[in-house]
Tab-separated table of C-alpha atoms in Angstrom:
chain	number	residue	atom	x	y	z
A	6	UNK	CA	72.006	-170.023	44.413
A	7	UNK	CA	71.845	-171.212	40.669
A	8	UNK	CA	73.299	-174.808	39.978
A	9	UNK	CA	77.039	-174.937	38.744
A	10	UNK	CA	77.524	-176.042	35.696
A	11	UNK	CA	80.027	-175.967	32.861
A	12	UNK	CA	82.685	-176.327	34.845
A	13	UNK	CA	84.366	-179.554	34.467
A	14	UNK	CA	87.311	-178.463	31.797
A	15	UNK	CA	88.357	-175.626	33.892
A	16	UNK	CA	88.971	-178.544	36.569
A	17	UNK	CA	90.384	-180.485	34.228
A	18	UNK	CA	92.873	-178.008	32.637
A	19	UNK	CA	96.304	-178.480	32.149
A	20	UNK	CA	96.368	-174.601	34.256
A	21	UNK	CA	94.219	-175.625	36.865
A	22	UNK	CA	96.192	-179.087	37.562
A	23	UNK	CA	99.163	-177.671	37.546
A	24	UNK	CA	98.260	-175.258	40.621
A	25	UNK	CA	96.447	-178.312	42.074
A	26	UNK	CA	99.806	-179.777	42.111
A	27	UNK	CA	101.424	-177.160	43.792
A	28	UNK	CA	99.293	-177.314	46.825
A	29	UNK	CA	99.034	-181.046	46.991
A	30	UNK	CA	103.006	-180.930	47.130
A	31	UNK	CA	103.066	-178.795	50.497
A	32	UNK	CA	105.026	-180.337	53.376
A	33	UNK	CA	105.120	-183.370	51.429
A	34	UNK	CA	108.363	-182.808	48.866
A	35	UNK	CA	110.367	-185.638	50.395
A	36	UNK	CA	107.199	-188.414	50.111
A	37	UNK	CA	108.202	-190.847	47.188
A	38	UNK	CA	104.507	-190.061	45.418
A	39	UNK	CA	106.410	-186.863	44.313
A	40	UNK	CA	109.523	-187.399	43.704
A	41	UNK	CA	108.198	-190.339	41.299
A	42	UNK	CA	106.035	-187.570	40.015
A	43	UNK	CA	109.188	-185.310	39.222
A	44	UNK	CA	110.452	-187.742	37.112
A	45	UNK	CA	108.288	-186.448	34.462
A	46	UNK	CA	106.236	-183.663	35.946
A	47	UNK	CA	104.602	-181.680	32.444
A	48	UNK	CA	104.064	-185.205	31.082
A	49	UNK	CA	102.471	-186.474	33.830
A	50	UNK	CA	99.585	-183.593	34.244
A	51	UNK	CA	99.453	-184.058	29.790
A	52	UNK	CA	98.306	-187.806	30.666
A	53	UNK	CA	96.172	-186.402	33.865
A	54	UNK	CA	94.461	-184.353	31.362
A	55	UNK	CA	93.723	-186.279	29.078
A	56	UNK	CA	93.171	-189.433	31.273
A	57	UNK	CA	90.205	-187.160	32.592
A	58	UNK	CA	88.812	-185.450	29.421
A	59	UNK	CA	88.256	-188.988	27.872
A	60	UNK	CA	87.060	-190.174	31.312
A	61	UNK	CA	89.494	-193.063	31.481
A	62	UNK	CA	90.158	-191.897	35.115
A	63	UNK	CA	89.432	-194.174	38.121
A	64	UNK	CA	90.229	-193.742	41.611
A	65	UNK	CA	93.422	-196.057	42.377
A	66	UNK	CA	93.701	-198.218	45.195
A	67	UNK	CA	93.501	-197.373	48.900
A	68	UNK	CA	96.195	-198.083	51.751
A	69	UNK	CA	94.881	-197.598	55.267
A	70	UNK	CA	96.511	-197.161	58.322
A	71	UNK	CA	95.392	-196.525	62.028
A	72	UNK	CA	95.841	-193.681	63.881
A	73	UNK	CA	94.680	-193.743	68.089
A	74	UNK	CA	94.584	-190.499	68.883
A	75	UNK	CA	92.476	-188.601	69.603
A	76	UNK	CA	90.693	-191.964	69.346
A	77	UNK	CA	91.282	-194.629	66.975
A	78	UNK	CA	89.906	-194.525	63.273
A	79	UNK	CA	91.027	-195.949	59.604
A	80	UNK	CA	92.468	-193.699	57.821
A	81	UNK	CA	92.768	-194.244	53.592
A	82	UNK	CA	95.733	-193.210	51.713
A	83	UNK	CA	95.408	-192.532	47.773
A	84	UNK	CA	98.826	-192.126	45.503
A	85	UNK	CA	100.382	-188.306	45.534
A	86	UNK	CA	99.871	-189.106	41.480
A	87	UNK	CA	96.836	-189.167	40.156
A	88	UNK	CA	94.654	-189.231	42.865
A	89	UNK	CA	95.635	-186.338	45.345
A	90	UNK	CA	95.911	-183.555	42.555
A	91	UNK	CA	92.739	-184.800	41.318
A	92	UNK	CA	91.181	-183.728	44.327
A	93	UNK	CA	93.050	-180.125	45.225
A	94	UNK	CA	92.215	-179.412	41.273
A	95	UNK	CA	88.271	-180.214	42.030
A	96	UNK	CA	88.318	-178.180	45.038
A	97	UNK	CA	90.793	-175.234	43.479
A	98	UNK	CA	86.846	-174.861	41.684
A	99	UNK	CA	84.318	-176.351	44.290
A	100	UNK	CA	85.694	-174.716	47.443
A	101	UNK	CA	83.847	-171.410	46.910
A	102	UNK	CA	80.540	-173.565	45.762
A	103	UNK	CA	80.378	-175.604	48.834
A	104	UNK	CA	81.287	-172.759	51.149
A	105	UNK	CA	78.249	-170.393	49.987
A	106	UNK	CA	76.345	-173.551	50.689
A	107	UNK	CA	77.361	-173.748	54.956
A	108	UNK	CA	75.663	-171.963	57.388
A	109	UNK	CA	77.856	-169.474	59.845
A	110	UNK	CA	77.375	-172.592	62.882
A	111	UNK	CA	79.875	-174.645	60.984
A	112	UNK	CA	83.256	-174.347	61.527
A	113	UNK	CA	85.420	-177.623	59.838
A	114	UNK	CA	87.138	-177.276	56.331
A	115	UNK	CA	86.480	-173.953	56.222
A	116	UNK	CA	88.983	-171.078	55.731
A	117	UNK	CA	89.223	-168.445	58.277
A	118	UNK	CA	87.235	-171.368	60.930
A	119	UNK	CA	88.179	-173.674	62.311
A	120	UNK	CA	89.092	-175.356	66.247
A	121	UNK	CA	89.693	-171.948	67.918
A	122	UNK	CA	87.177	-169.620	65.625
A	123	UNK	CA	84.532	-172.619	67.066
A	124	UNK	CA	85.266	-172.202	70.640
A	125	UNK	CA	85.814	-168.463	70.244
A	126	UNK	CA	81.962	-168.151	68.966
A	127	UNK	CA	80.733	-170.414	71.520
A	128	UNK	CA	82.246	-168.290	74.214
A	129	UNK	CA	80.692	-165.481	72.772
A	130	UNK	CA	77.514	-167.110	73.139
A	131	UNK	CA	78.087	-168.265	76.752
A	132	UNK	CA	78.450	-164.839	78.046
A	133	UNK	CA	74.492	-165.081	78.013
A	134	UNK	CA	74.356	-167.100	81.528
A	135	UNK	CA	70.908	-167.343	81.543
A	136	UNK	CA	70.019	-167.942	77.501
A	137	UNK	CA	72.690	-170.923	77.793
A	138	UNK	CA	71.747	-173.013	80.714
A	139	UNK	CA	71.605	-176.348	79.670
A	140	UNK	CA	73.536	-177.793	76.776
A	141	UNK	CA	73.211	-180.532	74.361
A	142	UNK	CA	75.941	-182.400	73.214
A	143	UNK	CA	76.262	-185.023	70.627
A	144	UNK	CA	78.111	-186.734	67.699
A	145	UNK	CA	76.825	-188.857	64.943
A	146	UNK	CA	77.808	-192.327	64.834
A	147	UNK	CA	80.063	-193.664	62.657
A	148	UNK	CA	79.523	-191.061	60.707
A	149	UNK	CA	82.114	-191.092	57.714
A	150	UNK	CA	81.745	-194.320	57.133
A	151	UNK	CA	77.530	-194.378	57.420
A	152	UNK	CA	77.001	-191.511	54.788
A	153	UNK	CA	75.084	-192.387	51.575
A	154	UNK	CA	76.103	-192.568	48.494
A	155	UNK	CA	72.995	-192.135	46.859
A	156	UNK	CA	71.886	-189.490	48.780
A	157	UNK	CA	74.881	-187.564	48.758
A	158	UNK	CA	74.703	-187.903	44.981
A	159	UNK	CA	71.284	-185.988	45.379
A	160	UNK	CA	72.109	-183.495	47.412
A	161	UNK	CA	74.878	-182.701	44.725
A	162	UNK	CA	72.654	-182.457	42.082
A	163	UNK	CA	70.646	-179.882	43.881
A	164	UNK	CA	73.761	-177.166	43.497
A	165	UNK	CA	75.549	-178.889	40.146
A	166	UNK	CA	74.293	-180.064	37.078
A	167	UNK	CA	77.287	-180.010	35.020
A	168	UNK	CA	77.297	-183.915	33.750
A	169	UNK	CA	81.112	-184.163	33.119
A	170	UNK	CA	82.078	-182.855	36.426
A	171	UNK	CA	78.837	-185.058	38.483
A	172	UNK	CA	80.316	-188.366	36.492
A	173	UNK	CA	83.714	-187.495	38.392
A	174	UNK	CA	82.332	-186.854	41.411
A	175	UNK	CA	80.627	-189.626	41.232
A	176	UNK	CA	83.875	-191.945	40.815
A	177	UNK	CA	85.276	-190.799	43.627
A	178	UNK	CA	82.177	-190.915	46.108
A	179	UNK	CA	81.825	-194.567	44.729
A	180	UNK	CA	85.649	-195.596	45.208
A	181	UNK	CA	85.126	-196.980	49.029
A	182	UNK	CA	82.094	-197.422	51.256
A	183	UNK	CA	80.885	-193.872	52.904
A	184	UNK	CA	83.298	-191.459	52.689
A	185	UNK	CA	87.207	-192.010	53.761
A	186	UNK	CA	88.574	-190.212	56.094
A	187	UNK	CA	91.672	-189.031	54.982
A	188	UNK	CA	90.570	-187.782	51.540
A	189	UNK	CA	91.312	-183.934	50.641
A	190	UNK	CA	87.952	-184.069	49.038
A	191	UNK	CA	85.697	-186.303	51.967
A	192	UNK	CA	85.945	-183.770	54.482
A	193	UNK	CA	84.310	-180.926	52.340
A	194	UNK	CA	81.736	-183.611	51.248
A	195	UNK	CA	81.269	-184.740	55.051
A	196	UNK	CA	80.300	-181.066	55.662
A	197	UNK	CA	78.047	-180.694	52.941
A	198	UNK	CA	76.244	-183.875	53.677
A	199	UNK	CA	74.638	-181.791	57.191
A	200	UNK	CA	74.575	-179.012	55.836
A	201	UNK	CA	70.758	-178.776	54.875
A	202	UNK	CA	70.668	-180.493	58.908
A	203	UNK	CA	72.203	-176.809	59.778
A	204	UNK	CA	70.014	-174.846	57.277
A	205	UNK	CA	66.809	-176.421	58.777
A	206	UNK	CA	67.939	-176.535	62.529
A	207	UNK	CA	68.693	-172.371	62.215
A	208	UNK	CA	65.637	-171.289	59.597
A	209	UNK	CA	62.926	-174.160	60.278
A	210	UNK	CA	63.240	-175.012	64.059
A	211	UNK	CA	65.150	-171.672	64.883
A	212	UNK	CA	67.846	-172.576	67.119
A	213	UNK	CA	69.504	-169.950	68.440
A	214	UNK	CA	72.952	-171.141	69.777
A	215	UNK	CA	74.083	-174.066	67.554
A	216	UNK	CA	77.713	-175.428	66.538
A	217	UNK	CA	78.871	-178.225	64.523
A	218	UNK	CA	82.427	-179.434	64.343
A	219	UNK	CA	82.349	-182.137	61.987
A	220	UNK	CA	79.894	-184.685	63.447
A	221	UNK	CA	80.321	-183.345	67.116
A	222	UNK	CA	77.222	-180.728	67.702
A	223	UNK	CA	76.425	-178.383	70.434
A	224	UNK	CA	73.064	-176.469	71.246
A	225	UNK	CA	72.421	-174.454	74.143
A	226	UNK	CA	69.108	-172.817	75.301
A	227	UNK	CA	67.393	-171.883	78.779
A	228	UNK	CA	65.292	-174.625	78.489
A	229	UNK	CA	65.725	-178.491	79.487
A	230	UNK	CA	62.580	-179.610	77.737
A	231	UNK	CA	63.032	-177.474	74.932
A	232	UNK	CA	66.393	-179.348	74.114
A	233	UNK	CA	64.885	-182.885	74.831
A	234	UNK	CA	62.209	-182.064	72.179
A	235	UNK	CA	64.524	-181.165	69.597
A	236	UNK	CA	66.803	-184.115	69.985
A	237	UNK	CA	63.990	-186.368	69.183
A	238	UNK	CA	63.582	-184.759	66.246
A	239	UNK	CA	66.941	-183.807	65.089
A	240	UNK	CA	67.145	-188.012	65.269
A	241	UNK	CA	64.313	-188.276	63.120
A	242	UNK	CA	65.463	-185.912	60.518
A	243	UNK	CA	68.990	-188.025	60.585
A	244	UNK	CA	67.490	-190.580	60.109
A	245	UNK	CA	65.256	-190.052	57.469
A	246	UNK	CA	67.016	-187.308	55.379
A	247	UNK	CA	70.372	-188.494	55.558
A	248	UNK	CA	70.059	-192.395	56.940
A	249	UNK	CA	72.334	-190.846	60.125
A	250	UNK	CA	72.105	-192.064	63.520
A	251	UNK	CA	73.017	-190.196	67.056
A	252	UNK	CA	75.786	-192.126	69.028
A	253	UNK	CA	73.646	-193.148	72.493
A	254	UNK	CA	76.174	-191.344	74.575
A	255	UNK	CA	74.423	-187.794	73.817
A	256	UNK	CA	74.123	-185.772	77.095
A	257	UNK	CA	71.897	-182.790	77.904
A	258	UNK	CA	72.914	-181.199	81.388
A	259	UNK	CA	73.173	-178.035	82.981
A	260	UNK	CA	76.217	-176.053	81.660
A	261	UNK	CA	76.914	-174.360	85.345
A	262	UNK	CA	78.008	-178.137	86.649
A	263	UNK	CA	80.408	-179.588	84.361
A	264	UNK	CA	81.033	-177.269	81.372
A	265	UNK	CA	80.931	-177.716	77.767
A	266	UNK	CA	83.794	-179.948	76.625
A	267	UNK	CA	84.153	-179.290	72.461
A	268	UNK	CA	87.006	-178.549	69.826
A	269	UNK	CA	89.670	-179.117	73.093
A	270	UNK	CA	88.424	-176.974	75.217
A	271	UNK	CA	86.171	-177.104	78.239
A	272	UNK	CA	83.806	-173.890	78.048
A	273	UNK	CA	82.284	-172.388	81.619
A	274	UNK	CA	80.553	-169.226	81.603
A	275	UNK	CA	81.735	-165.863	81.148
A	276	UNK	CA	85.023	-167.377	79.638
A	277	UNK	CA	86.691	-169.872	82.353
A	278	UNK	CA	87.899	-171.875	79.491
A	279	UNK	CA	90.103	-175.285	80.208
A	280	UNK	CA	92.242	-177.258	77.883
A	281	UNK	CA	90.820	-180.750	77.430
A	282	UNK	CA	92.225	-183.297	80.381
A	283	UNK	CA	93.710	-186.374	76.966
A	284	UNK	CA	95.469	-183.164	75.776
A	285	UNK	CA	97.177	-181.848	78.640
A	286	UNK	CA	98.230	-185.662	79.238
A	287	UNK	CA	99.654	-185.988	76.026
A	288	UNK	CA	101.860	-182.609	76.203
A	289	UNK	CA	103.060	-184.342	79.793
A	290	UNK	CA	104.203	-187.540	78.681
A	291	UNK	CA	105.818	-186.119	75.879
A	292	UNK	CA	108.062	-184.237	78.074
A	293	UNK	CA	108.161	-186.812	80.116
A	294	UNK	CA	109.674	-189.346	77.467
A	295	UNK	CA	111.668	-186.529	76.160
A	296	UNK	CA	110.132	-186.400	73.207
A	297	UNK	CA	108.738	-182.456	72.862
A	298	UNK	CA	111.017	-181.331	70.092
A	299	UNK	CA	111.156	-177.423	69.827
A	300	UNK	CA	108.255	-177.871	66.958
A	301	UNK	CA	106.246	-179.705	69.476
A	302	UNK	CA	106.169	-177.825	72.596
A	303	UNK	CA	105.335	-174.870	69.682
A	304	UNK	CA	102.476	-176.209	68.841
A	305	UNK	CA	100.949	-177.332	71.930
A	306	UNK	CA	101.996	-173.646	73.493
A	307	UNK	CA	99.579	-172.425	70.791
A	308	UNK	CA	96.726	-174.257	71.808
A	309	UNK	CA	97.054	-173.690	75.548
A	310	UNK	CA	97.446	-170.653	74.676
A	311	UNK	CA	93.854	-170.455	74.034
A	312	UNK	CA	92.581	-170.867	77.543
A	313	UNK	CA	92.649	-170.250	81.128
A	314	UNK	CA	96.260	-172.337	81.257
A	315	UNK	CA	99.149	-169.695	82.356
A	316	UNK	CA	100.301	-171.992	85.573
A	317	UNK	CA	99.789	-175.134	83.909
A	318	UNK	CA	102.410	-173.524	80.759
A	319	UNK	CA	104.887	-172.354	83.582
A	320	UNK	CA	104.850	-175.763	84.825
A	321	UNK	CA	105.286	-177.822	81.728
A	322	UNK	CA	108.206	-175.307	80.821
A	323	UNK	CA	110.269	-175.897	83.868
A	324	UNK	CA	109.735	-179.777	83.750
A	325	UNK	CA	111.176	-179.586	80.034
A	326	UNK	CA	113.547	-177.341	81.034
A	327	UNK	CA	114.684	-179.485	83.955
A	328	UNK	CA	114.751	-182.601	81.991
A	329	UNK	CA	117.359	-181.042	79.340
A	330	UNK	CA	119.427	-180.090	82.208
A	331	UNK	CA	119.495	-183.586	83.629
């Protein structure tokens, strides 16, 4: 694919901002970010404009906050105005760029992908019993935080070489250490960061049955010494490509004994698929504490939907149902 370039003005056009605005907006019509932004809404994206085209802009300050499930993590908060329509109007041209660049085993940030499109492919693949009898299973640690700056800044260069546009990218990469969860624009980076990882796992080393969610990685084969040798050096091109790390808790074990617990779901053979154990918990106590709103129990329906779960939705049900009798 030929390097982008010349494309910086289309991001920064008054146009192009003002759909960025429109999506940032979504859901979030009620935060005070846009009502402040309302105030003076064609004014505003003027003084984006031009804030960009003379490249006065800077990435304002962070707030964080904590969330602790499904584990705990910082999560950074940038203004509605400029920041977050910055971002939506970068990836309103960058989107298709960074897509051509993923491989098919990748499934966050992508449209169309996604939780259930991952576990739907790795079922797929799991209906070959004996090509998928031992899995590995691993996530990178610390990985927002640990990614490069530098080296993300080369691996950008490789598909962009518009100047104006690299200088803003720049900016933002260089605005907190690694990349912030919680950014519109960090989780397409965070992708492209492994993807040449994916390109050389699938077309150097020539793994068959690979999936990456995020940071969290599975690889199946028929062989246990196979995998072993390929960890080692999937470590050592981590390490040296990308300064990355594995977290020590990696497993490789026979997928017949325990299943394949990724994206929610436990995976078994020939589709005996489970909801994850935290997630079935947290659907229970929020019935429980009478807190499953309408919206709620909606949204969890959906994802047990997914999987082997039709007593386990019968039950929940009638305990909600009882508790709103009570």
């Amino acid at each position: 694919m030929k390097r982008l370039g010349n494309v910086f003005y289309d991001i920064i056009s008054v146009e192009n901002l003002k759909k960025a605005e429109r999506k940032a907006r979504k859901g979030k019509g009620d935060q005070y970010g846009v009502k402040l932004f309302d105030k003076d809404p064609e004014g505003n994206l003027q003084a984006l404009h031009e804030m960009l085209a003379c490249k006065m802009y800077k990435t304002s300050a962070y707030s964080t906050f904590k969330i602790f499930e499904p584990k705990e993590r910082e999560v950074f908060r940038l203004p509605y105005y400029p920041d977050r329509i910055v971002h939506h109007a970068i990836m309103n041209v960058l989107e298709g760029m960074f897509v051509k660049c993923f491989t098919s085993n990748s499934y966050s940030c992508i449209k169309g992908k996604g939780i259930h499109a991952a576990s739907y492919e790795l079922r797929s693949a799991m209906n070959n019993a004996d090509g998928t009898k031992f899995c590995l299973k691993l996530d990178i640690k610390k990985f927002y935080p640990n990614v490069d700056h530098d080296i993300l800044k080369v691996l950008l260069r490789r598909k962009i070489k518009d100047p104006d546009l690299l200088w803003l990218l720049d900016e933002i990469i260089d605005s907190a250490p690694g990349l912030p969860i919680g950014n519109y624009l960090s989780q397409y980076l965070a992708n492209f960061y492994l993807t040449y990882f994916d390109h050389w796992l699938k077309e150097q080393k020539g793994v068959r049955y690979y999936f990456r969610y995020a940071d969290d990685i599975v690889i199946l084969s028929d062989n246990k010494n196979y995998i072993h040798e390929l960890l080692a050096e999937m470590k050592t091109y981590l390490w040296d490509n990308l300064k990355l790390t594995v977290k020590q808790n990696h497993q490789v074990f026979p997928v017949a004994a325990r299943g394949i617990d990724f994206v929610g779901y436990v995976h078994f053979h020939y589709n005996e698929i489970y909801v994850r154990k935290s997630i079935k918990k947290a659907f229970a106590r929020k019935i429980a504490r009478g807190t499953a709103t309408l919206e709620v129990i909606a949204a969890y329906m959906g994802w047990l939907k997914h999987a082997n779960t039709i007593n386990l939705r019968m039950t929940l049900l009638k305990k909600h149902e009882t508790l709103l009798a009570a």
